[in-house]
Tab-separated table of C-alpha atoms and ligand atoms in Angstrom:
chain	number	residue	atom	x	y	z
A	1	MET	CA	0.047	0.138	0.214
A	2	VAL	CA	2.513	2.518	1.215
A	3	GLU	CA	4.880	1.521	-2.168
A	4	ILE	CA	1.773	2.468	-4.529
A	5	ARG	CA	1.393	5.722	-3.120
A	6	HIS	CA	5.095	6.343	-3.009
A	7	SER	CA	4.953	5.453	-7.003
A	8	ASN	CA	1.828	7.744	-7.021
A	9	ILE	CA	4.087	10.636	-5.931
A	10	LEU	CA	6.830	9.852	-7.809
A	11	GLU	CA	4.734	10.108	-10.962
A	12	LEU	CA	3.263	13.291	-9.973
A	13	PHE	CA	6.430	14.379	-9.413
A	14	GLU	CA	7.296	13.498	-13.096
A	15	LEU	CA	4.366	14.907	-14.522
A	16	ARG	CA	4.956	17.922	-12.721
A	17	GLU	CA	8.797	17.901	-14.241
A	18	ARG	CA	7.324	17.708	-17.697
A	19	ALA	CA	4.985	20.601	-17.406
A	20	LEU	CA	7.627	22.803	-16.264
A	21	ALA	CA	9.596	21.821	-19.189
A	22	GLY	CA	6.871	23.175	-21.544
A	23	GLY	CA	8.025	22.240	-25.159
A	24	GLY	CA	11.232	21.194	-24.322
A	25	GLU	CA	14.841	22.591	-24.160
A	26	LYS	CA	15.302	22.847	-28.236
A	27	ARG	CA	11.867	24.629	-28.628
A	28	ILE	CA	12.509	26.793	-26.111
A	29	ASP	CA	16.238	27.971	-27.690
A	30	ILE	CA	14.321	28.525	-30.633
A	31	GLN	CA	11.847	30.719	-28.831
A	32	HIS	CA	14.864	33.006	-27.105
A	33	GLN	CA	16.731	33.007	-30.826
A	34	ARG	CA	13.698	34.961	-31.850
A	35	GLY	CA	13.960	37.344	-29.232
A	36	LYS	CA	10.887	36.100	-27.117
A	37	LEU	CA	10.878	35.250	-23.715
A	38	THR	CA	9.357	31.811	-22.066
A	39	ALA	CA	5.413	31.411	-20.877
A	40	ARG	CA	6.999	31.070	-17.554
A	41	GLU	CA	9.744	33.722	-17.910
A	42	ARG	CA	6.678	36.174	-19.061
A	43	ILE	CA	4.722	35.334	-16.101
A	44	HIS	CA	7.952	35.508	-13.705
A	45	LEU	CA	8.601	39.293	-14.719
A	46	LEU	CA	4.897	40.552	-15.083
A	47	LEU	CA	4.194	39.994	-11.501
A	48	ASP	CA	5.439	40.749	-7.837
A	49	GLU	CA	8.317	38.321	-6.940
A	50	GLY	CA	7.197	34.935	-5.520
A	51	SER	CA	3.360	36.288	-6.123
A	52	PHE	CA	2.215	33.555	-8.642
A	53	GLU	CA	0.312	30.717	-7.624
A	54	GLU	CA	-0.300	28.095	-10.125
A	55	ILE	CA	-3.501	26.489	-10.770
A	56	ASP	CA	-4.033	23.321	-13.171
A	57	ILE	CA	-0.311	22.558	-13.977
A	58	LEU	CA	-1.235	18.985	-14.916
A	59	LYS	CA	-4.161	19.465	-17.149
A	60	VAL	CA	-4.150	17.638	-20.078
A	61	GLY	CA	-6.592	17.837	-22.758
A	62	ARG	CA	-7.990	15.173	-25.584
A	63	GLY	CA	-3.957	15.020	-26.844
A	64	GLU	CA	-3.061	12.159	-28.141
A	65	SER	CA	-6.907	11.060	-28.842
A	66	ALA	CA	-7.279	14.083	-31.125
A	67	GLY	CA	-3.933	13.163	-32.733
A	68	SER	CA	-1.317	15.559	-31.021
A	69	ASP	CA	0.541	14.584	-27.906
A	70	SER	CA	-0.679	15.035	-24.781
A	71	HIS	CA	1.228	17.657	-22.565
A	72	PRO	CA	0.582	18.246	-19.077
A	73	GLY	CA	-0.281	22.023	-18.455
A	74	ASP	CA	-1.714	21.554	-22.112
A	75	GLY	CA	0.098	24.958	-23.781
A	76	VAL	CA	-0.875	27.240	-21.196
A	77	ILE	CA	0.427	28.581	-17.683
A	78	THR	CA	-2.509	29.978	-15.543
A	79	GLY	CA	-3.107	31.760	-12.481
A	80	HIS	CA	-2.880	34.778	-10.365
A	81	GLY	CA	-0.384	36.605	-8.364
A	82	THR	CA	-0.174	40.716	-7.674
A	83	ILE	CA	0.948	43.783	-9.187
A	84	ASN	CA	2.590	46.123	-6.779
A	85	GLY	CA	0.609	44.355	-4.123
A	86	ARG	CA	-2.807	44.185	-6.005
A	87	GLU	CA	-4.348	41.211	-7.060
A	88	VAL	CA	-4.713	39.989	-10.778
A	89	PHE	CA	-5.347	36.923	-12.675
A	90	VAL	CA	-2.586	35.802	-15.844
A	91	PHE	CA	-2.386	33.286	-18.708
A	92	SER	CA	0.539	33.096	-20.394
A	93	GLN	CA	0.301	30.769	-23.538
A	94	ASP	CA	3.186	28.510	-24.123
A	95	PHE	CA	4.482	28.543	-27.836
A	96	THR	CA	6.652	25.528	-27.554
A	97	VAL	CA	3.962	23.265	-26.990
A	98	ILE	CA	2.127	22.527	-30.246
A	99	GLY	CA	2.556	26.365	-31.131
A	100	GLY	CA	0.422	27.212	-28.147
A	101	SER	CA	-2.241	26.760	-29.735
A	102	LEU	CA	-5.893	26.453	-27.912
A	103	GLY	CA	-7.582	22.586	-27.315
A	104	GLU	CA	-10.345	21.998	-24.904
A	105	GLY	CA	-7.993	21.865	-21.802
A	106	HIS	CA	-6.242	24.851	-22.532
A	107	SER	CA	-9.794	26.712	-23.053
A	108	GLN	CA	-11.093	25.306	-19.728
A	109	LYS	CA	-7.843	26.189	-18.476
A	110	ILE	CA	-8.523	30.377	-19.058
A	111	CYS	CA	-11.819	30.282	-18.979
A	112	LYS	CA	-11.206	28.859	-15.360
A	113	ILE	CA	-9.092	31.704	-14.112
A	114	MET	CA	-11.476	34.311	-16.203
A	115	ASP	CA	-14.380	33.325	-13.810
A	116	LEU	CA	-12.001	33.525	-10.703
A	117	ALA	CA	-11.049	37.030	-11.781
A	118	GLN	CA	-14.780	38.364	-12.111
A	119	GLN	CA	-15.653	36.572	-8.822
A	120	VAL	CA	-13.268	38.145	-7.197
A	121	GLY	CA	-12.790	41.405	-9.035
A	122	SER	CA	-9.696	41.702	-10.372
A	123	PRO	CA	-7.938	42.070	-13.664
A	124	VAL	CA	-7.180	39.581	-16.083
A	125	ILE	CA	-3.708	39.857	-18.047
A	126	GLY	CA	-3.864	37.241	-20.926
A	127	LEU	CA	0.122	36.788	-22.404
A	128	ASN	CA	-0.730	35.728	-26.198
A	129	ASP	CA	1.421	33.797	-28.225
A	130	SER	CA	-0.810	31.339	-30.233
A	131	GLY	CA	-1.483	29.792	-33.544
A	132	GLY	CA	-5.034	29.906	-32.912
A	133	ALA	CA	-7.338	26.898	-32.856
A	134	ARG	CA	-5.527	23.606	-31.882
A	135	ILE	CA	-5.955	21.811	-35.657
A	136	GLN	CA	-6.145	18.286	-34.197
A	137	GLU	CA	-8.975	19.173	-32.097
A	138	GLY	CA	-11.127	20.107	-34.995
A	139	VAL	CA	-14.583	21.985	-34.157
A	140	ASP	CA	-14.111	21.441	-30.116
A	141	SER	CA	-11.436	23.882	-30.056
A	142	LEU	CA	-13.478	26.028	-32.164
A	143	ALA	CA	-16.546	25.599	-29.227
A	144	ALA	CA	-13.677	26.425	-26.875
A	145	TYR	CA	-12.972	29.713	-27.928
A	146	GLY	CA	-16.563	30.144	-28.003
A	147	GLU	CA	-16.539	29.520	-23.974
A	148	ILE	CA	-13.756	32.716	-24.067
A	149	PHE	CA	-15.701	35.080	-26.066
A	150	HIS	CA	-18.283	34.636	-23.895
A	151	ARG	CA	-16.602	35.492	-20.845
A	152	ASN	CA	-14.732	38.316	-22.730
A	153	VAL	CA	-18.327	39.878	-22.940
A	154	HIS	CA	-19.338	39.346	-19.877
A	155	ALA	CA	-16.310	40.771	-18.068
A	156	SER	CA	-16.326	43.645	-20.057
A	157	GLY	CA	-17.044	46.729	-17.926
A	158	VAL	CA	-16.915	44.907	-15.436
A	159	ILE	CA	-13.056	44.100	-14.701
A	160	PRO	CA	-10.187	45.306	-17.043
A	161	GLN	CA	-9.216	42.719	-19.585
A	162	ILE	CA	-5.476	43.223	-21.026
A	163	SER	CA	-4.204	41.337	-23.596
A	164	CYS	CA	-0.553	41.053	-24.693
A	165	ILE	CA	0.399	39.886	-28.216
A	166	MET	CA	3.712	38.124	-27.736
A	167	GLY	CA	4.476	35.824	-30.954
A	168	PRO	CA	2.581	35.119	-34.209
A	169	CYS	CA	-1.410	35.503	-32.866
A	170	ALA	CA	-3.565	33.813	-35.394
A	171	GLY	CA	-7.673	33.163	-35.330
A	172	GLY	CA	-8.905	32.769	-32.035
A	173	ALA	CA	-5.545	34.092	-30.335
A	174	VAL	CA	-6.453	37.490	-31.684
A	175	TYR	CA	-10.405	37.494	-32.310
A	176	SER	CA	-10.612	37.509	-27.814
A	177	PRO	CA	-7.762	39.522	-27.659
A	178	SER	CA	-9.152	42.590	-29.838
A	179	ILE	CA	-12.563	42.404	-28.050
A	180	THR	CA	-10.370	43.399	-24.440
A	181	ASP	CA	-9.944	46.710	-23.237
A	182	PHE	CA	-6.003	47.199	-23.877
A	183	VAL	CA	-4.231	45.333	-26.625
A	184	PHE	CA	-0.165	45.589	-26.256
A	185	MET	CA	2.430	44.294	-28.775
A	186	VAL	CA	5.654	43.712	-28.940
A	187	ASP	CA	7.469	45.206	-31.944
A	188	GLN	CA	8.420	42.941	-34.925
A	189	THR	CA	7.903	39.822	-32.880
A	190	SER	CA	4.449	39.758	-32.462
A	191	HIS	CA	1.653	39.407	-35.240
A	192	MET	CA	-2.214	39.651	-35.112
A	193	PHE	CA	-3.908	37.874	-38.300
A	194	VAL	CA	-6.747	35.947	-39.044
A	195	THR	CA	-4.401	33.179	-40.409
A	196	GLY	CA	-0.492	33.122	-41.364
A	197	PRO	CA	1.341	34.208	-44.173
A	198	ASN	CA	2.015	30.632	-45.428
A	199	VAL	CA	-1.761	29.722	-45.325
A	200	VAL	CA	-2.394	33.044	-47.204
A	201	LYS	CA	-0.101	31.295	-50.090
A	202	THR	CA	-1.361	28.642	-49.772
A	203	VAL	CA	-4.918	29.543	-50.492
A	204	ILE	CA	-5.318	32.815	-52.209
A	205	HIS	CA	-1.370	32.823	-54.075
A	206	LYS	CA	-0.383	35.809	-52.566
A	207	ASP	CA	2.960	36.711	-51.307
A	208	ILE	CA	3.064	38.926	-47.816
A	209	THR	CA	4.941	39.443	-44.860
A	210	ALA	CA	4.064	38.682	-41.548
A	211	GLU	CA	4.457	42.245	-40.841
A	212	GLU	CA	2.400	43.451	-43.701
A	213	LEU	CA	-0.447	40.993	-42.384
A	214	GLY	CA	-0.616	41.658	-39.018
A	215	GLY	CA	2.728	43.343	-37.535
A	216	ALA	CA	2.634	45.959	-34.428
A	217	THR	CA	3.044	48.853	-36.851
A	218	ALA	CA	-0.239	47.930	-38.709
A	219	HIS	CA	-2.064	47.544	-35.678
A	220	ALA	CA	-0.664	50.637	-34.070
A	221	SER	CA	-1.363	53.101	-36.714
A	222	ARG	CA	-3.883	51.510	-39.374
A	223	SER	CA	-6.102	49.340	-37.562
A	224	GLY	CA	-6.219	50.867	-34.468
A	225	VAL	CA	-6.428	47.513	-32.538
A	226	ALA	CA	-3.230	47.533	-30.378
A	227	GLN	CA	-2.763	50.687	-27.789
A	228	PHE	CA	0.613	49.981	-27.038
A	229	VAL	CA	3.623	49.027	-28.706
A	230	TYR	CA	6.994	48.170	-27.340
A	231	PRO	CA	10.350	46.979	-28.754
A	232	ASN	CA	10.762	43.402	-26.393
A	233	ASP	CA	9.160	41.586	-24.141
A	234	ILE	CA	10.484	42.928	-21.278
A	235	LEU	CA	9.475	46.645	-21.646
A	236	CYS	CA	5.626	45.410	-22.952
A	237	LEU	CA	5.796	43.609	-19.343
A	238	ARG	CA	6.713	46.396	-17.487
A	239	ALA	CA	4.353	48.598	-19.236
A	240	VAL	CA	1.441	46.386	-18.102
A	241	ARG	CA	2.521	47.057	-14.529
A	242	GLN	CA	2.677	50.761	-15.194
A	243	LEU	CA	-0.944	50.436	-16.456
A	244	ILE	CA	-2.217	48.310	-14.100
A	245	ASN	CA	-1.573	51.344	-11.347
A	246	TYR	CA	-3.785	53.524	-13.265
A	247	LEU	CA	-6.817	51.271	-13.287
A	248	PRO	CA	-9.288	50.327	-10.707
A	249	SER	CA	-9.596	46.557	-10.062
A	250	ASN	CA	-13.387	46.293	-10.738
A	251	ASN	CA	-16.329	48.926	-11.635
A	252	LYS	CA	-17.038	49.280	-8.087
A	253	GLN	CA	-13.772	50.043	-6.896
A	254	LYS	CA	-11.825	53.664	-7.910
A	255	ALA	CA	-8.482	54.029	-9.130
A	256	PRO	CA	-5.691	53.651	-6.546
A	257	ILE	CA	-4.247	57.075	-5.397
A	258	LEU	CA	-0.522	57.122	-5.834
A	259	ASP	CA	1.556	60.186	-3.818
A	260	LEU	CA	4.079	61.256	-6.421
A	261	ASN	CA	5.076	63.937	-3.977
A	262	ASP	CA	3.943	66.434	-6.447
A	263	PRO	CA	2.365	69.429	-4.507
A	264	PRO	CA	-0.897	70.421	-5.834
A	265	GLU	CA	-0.013	74.138	-5.337
A	266	ARG	CA	2.386	73.959	-7.697
A	267	THR	CA	2.541	76.325	-10.308
A	268	ASP	CA	4.260	76.048	-13.882
A	269	PRO	CA	5.144	79.728	-15.284
A	270	THR	CA	5.925	77.957	-18.864
A	271	LEU	CA	2.078	77.313	-19.224
A	272	ASP	CA	1.975	81.207	-19.221
A	273	TYR	CA	3.493	81.651	-22.692
A	274	LEU	CA	2.419	77.804	-24.391
A	275	VAL	CA	-1.006	78.782	-25.950
A	276	PRO	CA	0.293	81.481	-28.619
A	277	PRO	CA	-2.173	84.923	-28.685
A	278	ASN	CA	-2.485	83.704	-32.613
A	279	PRO	CA	-5.642	81.215	-32.576
A	280	ASN	CA	-4.399	79.884	-36.163
A	281	GLN	CA	-0.945	79.125	-34.600
A	282	SER	CA	-0.396	75.711	-32.969
A	283	TYR	CA	1.690	74.859	-29.975
A	284	ASP	CA	2.780	71.508	-28.220
A	285	MET	CA	0.052	69.863	-26.300
A	286	ASN	CA	2.626	67.151	-24.708
A	287	VAL	CA	4.480	70.589	-22.622
A	288	LEU	CA	0.929	71.239	-21.065
A	289	ILE	CA	0.391	67.414	-20.283
A	290	TYR	CA	3.774	66.822	-18.874
A	291	SER	CA	3.349	70.323	-16.802
A	292	ILE	CA	-0.026	69.564	-15.406
A	293	LEU	CA	0.303	65.754	-14.257
A	294	ASP	CA	1.796	64.682	-10.984
A	295	GLY	CA	4.873	63.846	-11.221
A	296	ALA	CA	4.977	64.423	-15.150
A	297	GLU	CA	4.293	60.969	-15.001
A	298	PHE	CA	1.852	59.985	-18.323
A	299	LEU	CA	1.037	56.777	-20.209
A	300	GLU	CA	0.213	57.689	-23.588
A	301	VAL	CA	-2.658	55.546	-25.397
A	302	GLN	CA	-2.690	54.792	-28.991
A	303	PRO	CA	0.367	57.487	-29.645
A	304	GLN	CA	1.014	56.183	-33.374
A	305	PHE	CA	-2.868	55.994	-34.091
A	306	ALA	CA	-4.537	59.101	-36.539
A	307	ALA	CA	-1.573	60.806	-37.200
A	308	ASN	CA	-3.788	62.803	-39.340
A	309	ARG	CA	-4.661	65.267	-36.276
A	310	PRO	CA	-3.288	68.385	-36.628
A	311	GLY	CA	0.444	67.637	-35.524
A	312	GLY	CA	-0.410	63.994	-34.324
A	313	GLN	CA	-1.051	65.469	-31.076
A	314	PRO	CA	-2.545	62.310	-28.893
A	315	ALA	CA	-6.144	61.593	-27.709
A	316	GLY	CA	-6.154	60.425	-24.979
A	317	GLY	CA	-3.571	58.945	-21.850
A	318	ALA	CA	-2.952	57.826	-18.433
A	319	GLY	CA	-1.904	59.913	-15.750
A	320	ARG	CA	-3.095	61.462	-12.474
A	321	SER	CA	-3.713	65.125	-10.997
A	322	SER	CA	-3.828	66.067	-7.889
B	401	HXC	C1	-1.931	22.759	-34.264
B	401	HXC	C2	-0.188	24.281	-34.537
B	401	HXC	C3	-0.981	25.423	-34.797
B	401	HXC	C4	-2.231	25.398	-34.505
B	401	HXC	C5	1.089	26.575	-35.275
B	401	HXC	N1	0.981	24.893	-34.689
B	401	HXC	N2	-0.447	26.496	-34.894
B	401	HXC	N3	-0.810	22.910	-34.627
B	401	HXC	N4	-3.021	23.685	-34.226
B	401	HXC	N5	-3.371	26.356	-34.947
B	401	HXC	C6	2.332	24.327	-34.147
B	401	HXC	C7	2.842	24.206	-35.757
B	401	HXC	O1	2.627	22.900	-36.318
B	401	HXC	C8	4.039	23.734	-35.377
B	401	HXC	O2	4.824	22.467	-34.521
B	401	HXC	C9	4.528	24.573	-34.207
B	401	HXC	O3	3.067	25.022	-33.914
B	401	HXC	C10	5.251	26.036	-34.615
B	401	HXC	O4	4.625	26.840	-35.907
B	401	HXC	P1	5.366	27.027	-36.573
B	401	HXC	O5	4.649	27.106	-38.224
B	401	HXC	O6	6.820	26.153	-36.822
B	401	HXC	O7	6.080	28.373	-36.247
B	401	HXC	P2	5.962	29.594	-37.189
B	401	HXC	O8	6.673	29.249	-38.313
B	401	HXC	O9	6.576	31.062	-36.222
B	401	HXC	O10	4.623	30.341	-37.844
B	401	HXC	C11	3.336	30.497	-36.801
B	401	HXC	C12	2.074	30.732	-37.307
B	401	HXC	C13	1.974	29.428	-38.128
B	401	HXC	C14	1.873	31.833	-37.835
B	401	HXC	C15	1.230	30.679	-35.831
B	401	HXC	O11	2.224	27.736	-37.379
B	401	HXC	C16	0.581	29.630	-38.379
B	401	HXC	O12	0.160	30.120	-39.363
B	401	HXC	N6	-0.533	28.273	-37.919
B	401	HXC	C17	-1.785	28.194	-38.507
B	401	HXC	C18	-2.314	29.442	-38.017
B	401	HXC	C19	-3.528	29.206	-38.372
B	401	HXC	O13	-4.386	29.501	-39.277
B	401	HXC	N7	-4.985	29.449	-36.761
B	401	HXC	C20	-6.245	29.761	-37.535
B	401	HXC	C21	-7.018	28.641	-36.682
B	401	HXC	S1	-8.688	29.084	-36.928
B	401	HXC	P3	5.849	21.720	-34.836
B	401	HXC	O14	5.453	20.462	-34.167
B	401	HXC	O15	5.758	21.325	-36.141
B	401	HXC	O16	6.941	22.146	-34.324
B	401	HXC	C22	-9.022	29.830	-35.737
B	401	HXC	C23	-10.849	30.432	-35.937
B	401	HXC	C24	-11.040	30.459	-34.336
B	401	HXC	O17	-8.455	30.160	-34.588
B	401	HXC	C25	-12.236	30.798	-34.437
B	401	HXC	C26	-13.520	30.395	-33.463
B	401	HXC	C27	-15.057	30.625	-33.076
């Protein structure tokens, strides 16, 4: 009896090791060579040190019965932790496991943390790096996306939903993020498209680069789907931490107050001369924004979008004013 229990524990350890190894060393090396971090490294950078509590690490999907290998964790890491002490729920797709594609088990893990985030009233952050619906699971993986879209709609206006696009994301892996509140992209290494360039070539015989089809520039400046673009994973995740500082955790709370040691009675004489007497003359709105916000701290939303506005001035952003 004792022996059986012992072997069960060893098996659990072994499964855990396999889950932690993701798609294996070779695929992790490729991920790094492409300038991308792994799904676990991203969570580590996003959350306060040591705060991550993982859920469903051993969950498997349909795997072999659906024509692919079965992986503990099913290609997505889910759980909760804190950002500057505030609770958030996170999922991080692992491109090294079947291209981060979404099968039934993978979806159930994401749905569970979306449900928990709503119950607790905390933001949900998705780190997306996925080829979309897992082809081997056929229509089940499409239905599994339906479950996520359904939750995106219900969570809308209730808790903040934040998406980071951190790799070549296709199909459902972009339909869901694009209906969330804020979309971050990483320049050059992330893409958002209905399907990838190879499929486009096969189906409509058109040569198109991933960058043209759905790169960060296309979405930040033309489609308007992406609100923020950063040059690498590290800066992108740091910016998500900054954004969280400006947001209430849910629709019943107020945004957190942070003392930036900027006295409300501070005056700025340069503002006396900012607006020119001639109403036809333009002036730099950034000077005004940085001058009036506490600590000159400002996170500009969609800086590349609608550059047709006079001078390309930003339409909105987040900062604090005492
Ligand atoms: C299963 C997938 C996959 C997918 C990638 N892989 N996408 N496996 N289902 N959707 C696997 C690949 O076979 C490969 O496995 C590994 O992940 C890495 O993929 P590569 O192609 O080698 O990587 P890369 O060259 O970087 O290209 C990434 C990609 C491309 C651009 C995402 O893989 C691609 O175009 N995939 C198909 C995307 C697609 O059409 N998705 C739409 C699904 S439909 P091996 O073992 O060979 O390394 C959908 C609709 C939802 O999502 C609708 C909801 C209602």
